[in-house]
């Protein structure tokens, strides 16, 4: 049974598997803002990325010299979360380490995800607690897919991303395994807030940005008033992705980055890692606002 959050303006639906948003819609006109999970393009909606973002070389991490196998974006997206709190407009989900996670990621943790619906906004807070007797290391990220176009009278090429601040965005390219190709990058926009969207933009894979100055980005159209504002805190890197010619786009704030294709070091020394000492916690959030 999925969890439903509802007020007079909007309704959100979250499933326990992966604690994943599967729907966020405006009640007034029924507009659905989240991708529907059609397997023709992509069978997910908004997976949680933990304890890695993207991929590691050969699907392996090394901790204290020992090798562990872990899949793209980690295991939280496939894990069954516990619903620990629920009200009409708020739900808290929890994932705790177990024997299976320890075979992939040898650290003990609690991961809490709190969804709060306020008017036309869905706030998603993440909290990771170190409950191990040693330091732990991880990455965390978001992967929400938004319908695009949002209005039946528009098409994908009518849309663009508007960043909160002027950005000079260097795009880092990935190979087919979602590992960053060493030394291959390109400046996508320079001193601009606007990134026009085309299907061709994604034919070489996801757009990966190591540094984003903005804490907010809006999916907008030149021909419709409907838009989605995504704001975020403590998530300094970003991916933007679309399967070939799909009718949606993913805007993905992360704290983390994929391995480069020549990386052979320890897990803790990877780029953009979060380090928690015993009994410490890490928090971040993103907010989806429908307009």
mmCIF file of C-alpha atoms in Angstrom:
data_model
loop_
_atom_site.group_PDB
_atom_site.id
_atom_site.type_symbol
_atom_site.label_atom_id
_atom_site.label_comp_id
_atom_site.label_asym_id
_atom_site.label_seq_id
_atom_site.Cartn_x
_atom_site.Cartn_y
_atom_site.Cartn_z
ATOM 1 C CA UNK A 1 0.000 0.000 0.000
ATOM 2 C CA UNK A 2 1.438 3.358 -1.034
ATOM 3 C CA UNK A 3 1.397 6.332 1.315
ATOM 4 C CA UNK A 4 -0.775 9.275 0.239
ATOM 5 C CA UNK A 5 -0.146 12.852 1.334
ATOM 6 C CA UNK A 6 -2.904 15.294 0.497
ATOM 7 C CA UNK A 7 -4.028 18.854 1.192
ATOM 8 C CA UNK A 8 -6.408 21.205 -0.585
ATOM 9 C CA UNK A 9 -3.927 21.931 -3.374
ATOM 10 C CA UNK A 10 -1.874 18.827 -4.145
ATOM 11 C CA UNK A 11 -1.481 15.110 -3.620
ATOM 12 C CA UNK A 12 1.737 13.092 -3.372
ATOM 13 C CA UNK A 13 2.079 9.314 -3.442
ATOM 14 C CA UNK A 14 5.133 7.469 -2.068
ATOM 15 C CA UNK A 15 5.858 3.752 -2.112
ATOM 16 C CA UNK A 16 7.764 1.861 0.610
ATOM 17 C CA UNK A 17 10.015 0.182 -1.943
ATOM 18 C CA UNK A 18 12.831 2.698 -2.224
ATOM 19 C CA UNK A 19 10.752 5.343 -0.383
ATOM 20 C CA UNK A 20 10.168 6.666 -3.895
ATOM 21 C CA UNK A 21 7.756 9.380 -5.026
ATOM 22 C CA UNK A 22 5.516 7.898 -7.690
ATOM 23 C CA UNK A 23 3.095 10.800 -8.137
ATOM 24 C CA UNK A 24 2.808 14.512 -7.387
ATOM 25 C CA UNK A 25 -0.208 16.181 -8.900
ATOM 26 C CA UNK A 26 -2.245 19.361 -8.709
ATOM 27 C CA UNK A 27 -5.811 18.636 -7.566
ATOM 28 C CA UNK A 28 -7.432 21.586 -9.328
ATOM 29 C CA UNK A 29 -6.770 20.303 -12.839
ATOM 30 C CA UNK A 30 -5.215 16.882 -12.265
ATOM 31 C CA UNK A 31 -1.847 17.845 -13.780
ATOM 32 C CA UNK A 32 0.721 15.153 -12.992
ATOM 33 C CA UNK A 33 4.253 16.474 -12.538
ATOM 34 C CA UNK A 34 6.149 13.209 -11.962
ATOM 35 C CA UNK A 35 7.121 10.702 -14.647
ATOM 36 C CA UNK A 36 4.804 7.672 -14.698
ATOM 37 C CA UNK A 37 7.441 4.918 -14.806
ATOM 38 C CA UNK A 38 6.591 3.613 -18.279
ATOM 39 C CA UNK A 39 9.174 0.864 -18.915
ATOM 40 C CA UNK A 40 9.382 1.856 -22.575
ATOM 41 C CA UNK A 41 11.691 4.648 -21.445
ATOM 42 C CA UNK A 42 12.498 4.236 -17.738
ATOM 43 C CA UNK A 43 10.701 2.135 -15.084
ATOM 44 C CA UNK A 44 11.363 4.520 -12.177
ATOM 45 C CA UNK A 45 9.961 7.843 -10.973
ATOM 46 C CA UNK A 46 12.339 9.445 -8.457
ATOM 47 C CA UNK A 47 14.776 6.900 -6.967
ATOM 48 C CA UNK A 48 16.916 7.668 -3.917
ATOM 49 C CA UNK A 49 20.638 7.342 -4.621
ATOM 50 C CA UNK A 50 22.594 5.876 -1.691
ATOM 51 C CA UNK A 51 25.347 5.044 -0.704
ATOM 52 C CA UNK A 52 26.800 5.980 -4.102
ATOM 53 C CA UNK A 53 25.821 8.319 -6.904
ATOM 54 C CA UNK A 54 26.144 7.006 -10.458
ATOM 55 C CA UNK A 55 28.697 4.206 -10.788
ATOM 56 C CA UNK A 56 32.032 2.845 -9.622
ATOM 57 C CA UNK A 57 34.633 1.275 -11.897
ATOM 58 C CA UNK A 58 33.790 -2.395 -12.583
ATOM 59 C CA UNK A 59 30.938 -2.132 -10.065
ATOM 60 C CA UNK A 60 33.459 -2.435 -7.215
ATOM 61 C CA UNK A 61 34.429 -0.431 -4.151
ATOM 62 C CA UNK A 62 37.444 -1.060 -1.935
ATOM 63 C CA UNK A 63 37.283 -0.611 1.830
ATOM 64 C CA UNK A 64 40.430 -1.308 3.837
ATOM 65 C CA UNK A 65 41.771 -3.330 0.937
ATOM 66 C CA UNK A 66 38.673 -5.570 0.621
ATOM 67 C CA UNK A 67 36.495 -5.474 -2.509
ATOM 68 C CA UNK A 68 32.685 -5.208 -2.511
ATOM 69 C CA UNK A 69 30.264 -5.330 -5.451
ATOM 70 C CA UNK A 70 27.707 -2.525 -5.670
ATOM 71 C CA UNK A 71 25.373 -1.524 -8.498
ATOM 72 C CA UNK A 72 24.739 1.850 -10.096
ATOM 73 C CA UNK A 73 23.310 4.421 -7.677
ATOM 74 C CA UNK A 74 23.598 1.985 -4.766
ATOM 75 C CA UNK A 75 20.916 -0.161 -3.143
ATOM 76 C CA UNK A 76 18.456 2.227 -1.431
ATOM 77 C CA UNK A 77 16.332 2.424 -4.584
ATOM 78 C CA UNK A 78 15.640 -1.334 -4.354
ATOM 79 C CA UNK A 79 15.326 -1.548 -0.559
ATOM 80 C CA UNK A 80 12.139 -1.873 1.461
ATOM 81 C CA UNK A 81 11.898 1.106 3.819
ATOM 82 C CA UNK A 82 9.963 1.114 7.073
ATOM 83 C CA UNK A 83 7.208 3.705 7.424
ATOM 84 C CA UNK A 84 7.896 5.054 10.921
ATOM 85 C CA UNK A 85 5.582 8.091 10.971
ATOM 86 C CA UNK A 86 2.549 9.115 8.951
ATOM 87 C CA UNK A 87 -0.016 11.897 9.009
ATOM 88 C CA UNK A 88 -2.148 13.483 6.323
ATOM 89 C CA UNK A 89 0.658 15.673 5.040
ATOM 90 C CA UNK A 90 3.846 14.072 6.404
ATOM 91 C CA UNK A 91 5.526 10.666 6.184
ATOM 92 C CA UNK A 92 8.871 9.438 7.519
ATOM 93 C CA UNK A 93 10.605 6.388 6.052
ATOM 94 C CA UNK A 94 13.609 4.560 7.493
ATOM 95 C CA UNK A 95 16.214 2.205 6.068
ATOM 96 C CA UNK A 96 18.664 0.512 8.448
ATOM 97 C CA UNK A 97 21.716 -1.509 7.458
ATOM 98 C CA UNK A 98 21.226 -5.260 7.383
ATOM 99 C CA UNK A 99 23.167 -8.402 6.536
ATOM 100 C CA UNK A 100 22.555 -7.921 2.820
ATOM 101 C CA UNK A 101 23.672 -4.273 2.725
ATOM 102 C CA UNK A 102 26.838 -5.178 4.624
ATOM 103 C CA UNK A 103 27.846 -7.516 1.792
ATOM 104 C CA UNK A 104 27.813 -4.526 -0.592
ATOM 105 C CA UNK A 105 28.708 -1.647 1.707
ATOM 106 C CA UNK A 106 30.469 -2.503 4.996
ATOM 107 C CA UNK A 107 29.123 0.333 7.132
ATOM 108 C CA UNK A 108 26.256 0.576 9.625
ATOM 109 C CA UNK A 109 23.777 3.411 9.116
ATOM 110 C CA UNK A 110 20.234 4.667 9.497
ATOM 111 C CA UNK A 111 18.777 6.544 6.525
ATOM 112 C CA UNK A 112 15.638 8.620 7.168
ATOM 113 C CA UNK A 113 13.604 10.261 4.399
ATOM 114 C CA UNK A 114 10.902 12.710 5.453
ATOM 115 C CA UNK A 115 8.236 13.889 3.006
ATOM 116 C CA UNK A 116 6.196 16.954 3.974
ATOM 117 C CA UNK A 117 3.458 18.437 1.803
ATOM 118 C CA UNK A 118 2.908 22.175 2.268
ATOM 119 C CA UNK A 119 0.448 23.829 -0.130
ATOM 120 C CA UNK A 120 1.956 23.312 -3.615
ATOM 121 C CA UNK A 121 5.349 22.123 -2.342
ATOM 122 C CA UNK A 122 6.715 18.703 -1.461
ATOM 123 C CA UNK A 123 9.724 18.904 0.845
ATOM 124 C CA UNK A 124 12.028 15.877 0.918
ATOM 125 C CA UNK A 125 14.567 15.737 3.772
ATOM 126 C CA UNK A 126 17.352 13.163 4.018
ATOM 127 C CA UNK A 127 19.180 12.262 7.211
ATOM 128 C CA UNK A 128 21.971 9.705 7.544
ATOM 129 C CA UNK A 129 23.117 8.632 11.017
ATOM 130 C CA UNK A 130 26.389 6.846 11.628
ATOM 131 C CA UNK A 131 25.494 4.018 14.012
ATOM 132 C CA UNK A 132 28.744 2.153 13.400
ATOM 133 C CA UNK A 133 31.698 1.954 15.780
ATOM 134 C CA UNK A 134 33.925 3.529 13.096
ATOM 135 C CA UNK A 135 33.857 6.388 10.582
ATOM 136 C CA UNK A 136 31.574 5.856 7.601
ATOM 137 C CA UNK A 137 31.701 7.234 4.048
ATOM 138 C CA UNK A 138 28.935 7.605 1.467
ATOM 139 C CA UNK A 139 27.271 9.699 -1.196
ATOM 140 C CA UNK A 140 23.595 10.588 -1.540
ATOM 141 C CA UNK A 141 21.485 12.016 -4.318
ATOM 142 C CA UNK A 142 18.062 12.541 -5.834
ATOM 143 C CA UNK A 143 16.749 11.454 -9.235
ATOM 144 C CA UNK A 144 13.247 12.918 -9.797
ATOM 145 C CA UNK A 145 11.794 12.615 -13.292
ATOM 146 C CA UNK A 146 9.412 15.390 -14.347
ATOM 147 C CA UNK A 147 6.931 15.137 -17.169
ATOM 148 C CA UNK A 148 8.019 17.314 -20.059
ATOM 149 C CA UNK A 149 5.967 18.610 -21.694
ATOM 150 C CA UNK A 150 3.704 19.484 -18.767
ATOM 151 C CA UNK A 151 1.020 20.951 -21.010
ATOM 152 C CA UNK A 152 -0.578 19.041 -23.896
ATOM 153 C CA UNK A 153 -0.276 22.102 -26.142
ATOM 154 C CA UNK A 154 3.531 22.217 -25.826
ATOM 155 C CA UNK A 155 6.442 20.034 -26.887
ATOM 156 C CA UNK A 156 9.780 19.202 -25.296
ATOM 157 C CA UNK A 157 11.747 21.780 -27.283
ATOM 158 C CA UNK A 158 9.547 24.562 -25.875
ATOM 159 C CA UNK A 159 11.104 23.996 -22.440
ATOM 160 C CA UNK A 160 14.289 25.198 -20.774
ATOM 161 C CA UNK A 161 15.991 25.130 -17.407
ATOM 162 C CA UNK A 162 16.385 28.447 -15.612
ATOM 163 C CA UNK A 163 19.019 28.500 -12.874
ATOM 164 C CA UNK A 164 18.729 30.803 -9.897
ATOM 165 C CA UNK A 165 22.129 32.394 -10.639
ATOM 166 C CA UNK A 166 24.231 32.888 -13.727
ATOM 167 C CA UNK A 167 26.226 29.723 -14.297
ATOM 168 C CA UNK A 168 29.201 28.588 -16.319
ATOM 169 C CA UNK A 169 28.539 24.875 -16.530
ATOM 170 C CA UNK A 170 31.243 22.435 -17.540
ATOM 171 C CA UNK A 171 29.701 19.165 -18.606
ATOM 172 C CA UNK A 172 31.573 15.968 -17.737
ATOM 173 C CA UNK A 173 30.886 13.036 -20.037
ATOM 174 C CA UNK A 174 30.166 9.467 -18.925
ATOM 175 C CA UNK A 175 30.716 6.156 -20.657
ATOM 176 C CA UNK A 176 28.002 3.510 -21.067
ATOM 177 C CA UNK A 177 28.611 2.213 -17.523
ATOM 178 C CA UNK A 178 27.937 5.658 -15.967
ATOM 179 C CA UNK A 179 31.610 6.166 -15.136
ATOM 180 C CA UNK A 180 33.106 9.593 -15.890
ATOM 181 C CA UNK A 181 35.492 9.605 -18.849
ATOM 182 C CA UNK A 182 38.780 11.091 -17.671
ATOM 183 C CA UNK A 183 39.650 14.363 -19.363
ATOM 184 C CA UNK A 184 36.475 14.638 -21.462
ATOM 185 C CA UNK A 185 34.363 17.717 -20.751
ATOM 186 C CA UNK A 186 32.739 20.648 -22.513
ATOM 187 C CA UNK A 187 31.416 24.053 -21.459
ATOM 188 C CA UNK A 188 27.666 23.872 -21.993
ATOM 189 C CA UNK A 189 26.657 27.407 -20.980
ATOM 190 C CA UNK A 190 28.758 30.420 -19.982
ATOM 191 C CA UNK A 191 27.582 33.265 -17.717
ATOM 192 C CA UNK A 192 23.935 32.419 -18.296
ATOM 193 C CA UNK A 193 20.892 31.332 -16.332
ATOM 194 C CA UNK A 194 19.264 29.532 -19.262
ATOM 195 C CA UNK A 195 19.817 26.020 -20.597
ATOM 196 C CA UNK A 196 17.515 25.324 -23.583
ATOM 197 C CA UNK A 197 16.296 21.729 -23.779
ATOM 198 C CA UNK A 198 16.415 19.526 -26.850
ATOM 199 C CA UNK A 199 16.324 15.748 -27.149
ATOM 200 C CA UNK A 200 19.692 15.840 -28.934
ATOM 201 C CA UNK A 201 21.292 17.376 -25.836
ATOM 202 C CA UNK A 202 21.090 13.962 -24.146
ATOM 203 C CA UNK A 203 22.179 11.702 -26.996
ATOM 204 C CA UNK A 204 25.654 11.442 -25.414
ATOM 205 C CA UNK A 205 24.201 10.580 -22.006
ATOM 206 C CA UNK A 206 23.572 12.535 -18.821
ATOM 207 C CA UNK A 207 24.766 16.094 -18.287
ATOM 208 C CA UNK A 208 27.027 15.997 -15.216
ATOM 209 C CA UNK A 209 28.067 19.196 -13.432
ATOM 210 C CA UNK A 210 30.593 19.245 -10.596
ATOM 211 C CA UNK A 211 29.880 22.791 -9.470
ATOM 212 C CA UNK A 212 26.521 24.546 -9.305
ATOM 213 C CA UNK A 213 26.243 28.012 -7.746
ATOM 214 C CA UNK A 214 22.453 28.034 -7.756
ATOM 215 C CA UNK A 215 20.319 26.454 -5.058
ATOM 216 C CA UNK A 216 17.266 26.452 -7.309
ATOM 217 C CA UNK A 217 16.435 25.473 -10.899
ATOM 218 C CA UNK A 218 13.105 25.781 -12.720
ATOM 219 C CA UNK A 219 11.728 23.704 -15.579
ATOM 220 C CA UNK A 220 9.856 26.272 -17.670
ATOM 221 C CA UNK A 221 8.237 26.697 -21.061
ATOM 222 C CA UNK A 222 7.984 29.641 -23.401
ATOM 223 C CA UNK A 223 4.424 28.609 -24.226
ATOM 224 C CA UNK A 224 2.864 27.560 -20.907
ATOM 225 C CA UNK A 225 2.540 28.946 -17.390
ATOM 226 C CA UNK A 226 3.031 25.484 -15.845
ATOM 227 C CA UNK A 227 6.463 24.928 -14.357
ATOM 228 C CA UNK A 228 8.375 22.989 -11.699
ATOM 229 C CA UNK A 229 10.781 24.643 -9.277
ATOM 230 C CA UNK A 230 13.385 22.374 -7.690
ATOM 231 C CA UNK A 231 15.310 23.879 -4.780
ATOM 232 C CA UNK A 232 17.963 22.031 -2.783
ATOM 233 C CA UNK A 233 20.401 22.359 0.111
ATOM 234 C CA UNK A 234 23.702 20.597 0.787
ATOM 235 C CA UNK A 235 23.624 18.928 -2.625
ATOM 236 C CA UNK A 236 26.473 20.627 -4.532
ATOM 237 C CA UNK A 237 26.668 18.530 -7.715
ATOM 238 C CA UNK A 238 24.038 17.791 -10.341
ATOM 239 C CA UNK A 239 23.025 15.487 -13.148
ATOM 240 C CA UNK A 240 20.397 16.187 -15.794
ATOM 241 C CA UNK A 241 19.223 13.184 -17.800
ATOM 242 C CA UNK A 242 16.725 11.874 -20.281
ATOM 243 C CA UNK A 243 16.546 8.547 -22.127
ATOM 244 C CA UNK A 244 16.526 9.027 -25.889
ATOM 245 C CA UNK A 245 13.520 11.117 -26.969
ATOM 246 C CA UNK A 246 11.615 10.469 -23.727
ATOM 247 C CA UNK A 247 8.716 12.752 -22.641
ATOM 248 C CA UNK A 248 10.339 13.672 -19.330
ATOM 249 C CA UNK A 249 13.568 15.047 -17.886
ATOM 250 C CA UNK A 250 15.360 14.219 -14.634
ATOM 251 C CA UNK A 251 16.873 17.042 -12.591
ATOM 252 C CA UNK A 252 19.178 15.431 -10.038
ATOM 253 C CA UNK A 253 20.901 17.337 -7.210
ATOM 254 C CA UNK A 254 23.604 15.143 -5.661
ATOM 255 C CA UNK A 255 26.249 15.067 -2.999
ATOM 256 C CA UNK A 256 28.564 12.817 -4.933
ATOM 257 C CA UNK A 257 29.992 11.959 -8.301
ATOM 258 C CA UNK A 258 30.812 8.859 -10.326
ATOM 259 C CA UNK A 259 34.267 7.340 -10.428
ATOM 260 C CA UNK A 260 36.537 8.418 -13.245
ATOM 261 C CA UNK A 261 37.416 5.538 -15.551
ATOM 262 C CA UNK A 262 40.989 5.370 -14.221
ATOM 263 C CA UNK A 263 40.123 5.302 -10.499
ATOM 264 C CA UNK A 264 41.661 2.460 -8.462
ATOM 265 C CA UNK A 265 41.738 3.910 -4.947
ATOM 266 C CA UNK A 266 39.867 3.313 -1.705
ATOM 267 C CA UNK A 267 36.165 4.103 -1.346
ATOM 268 C CA UNK A 268 36.802 6.853 1.198
ATOM 269 C CA UNK A 269 39.107 8.707 -1.194
ATOM 270 C CA UNK A 270 36.647 8.988 -4.096
ATOM 271 C CA UNK A 271 35.570 12.421 -5.315
ATOM 272 C CA UNK A 272 32.740 14.163 -3.393
ATOM 273 C CA UNK A 273 32.440 11.785 -0.445
ATOM 274 C CA UNK A 274 30.628 12.464 2.830
ATOM 275 C CA UNK A 275 32.590 11.480 5.947
ATOM 276 C CA UNK A 276 30.798 10.903 9.263
ATOM 277 C CA UNK A 277 32.481 10.124 12.539
ATOM 278 C CA UNK A 278 30.810 7.853 15.067
ATOM 279 C CA UNK A 279 27.375 9.178 16.197
ATOM 280 C CA UNK A 280 27.450 12.029 13.654
ATOM 281 C CA UNK A 281 24.648 12.810 11.200
ATOM 282 C CA UNK A 282 24.362 14.313 7.726
ATOM 283 C CA UNK A 283 21.316 16.167 6.396
ATOM 284 C CA UNK A 284 20.262 17.522 3.025
ATOM 285 C CA UNK A 285 16.984 18.288 1.279
ATOM 286 C CA UNK A 286 15.217 19.171 -1.925
ATOM 287 C CA UNK A 287 11.821 20.780 -2.475
ATOM 288 C CA UNK A 288 9.560 20.266 -5.488
ATOM 289 C CA UNK A 289 7.227 23.188 -6.148
ATOM 290 C CA UNK A 290 4.480 22.895 -8.752
ATOM 291 C CA UNK A 291 3.151 25.979 -10.494
#
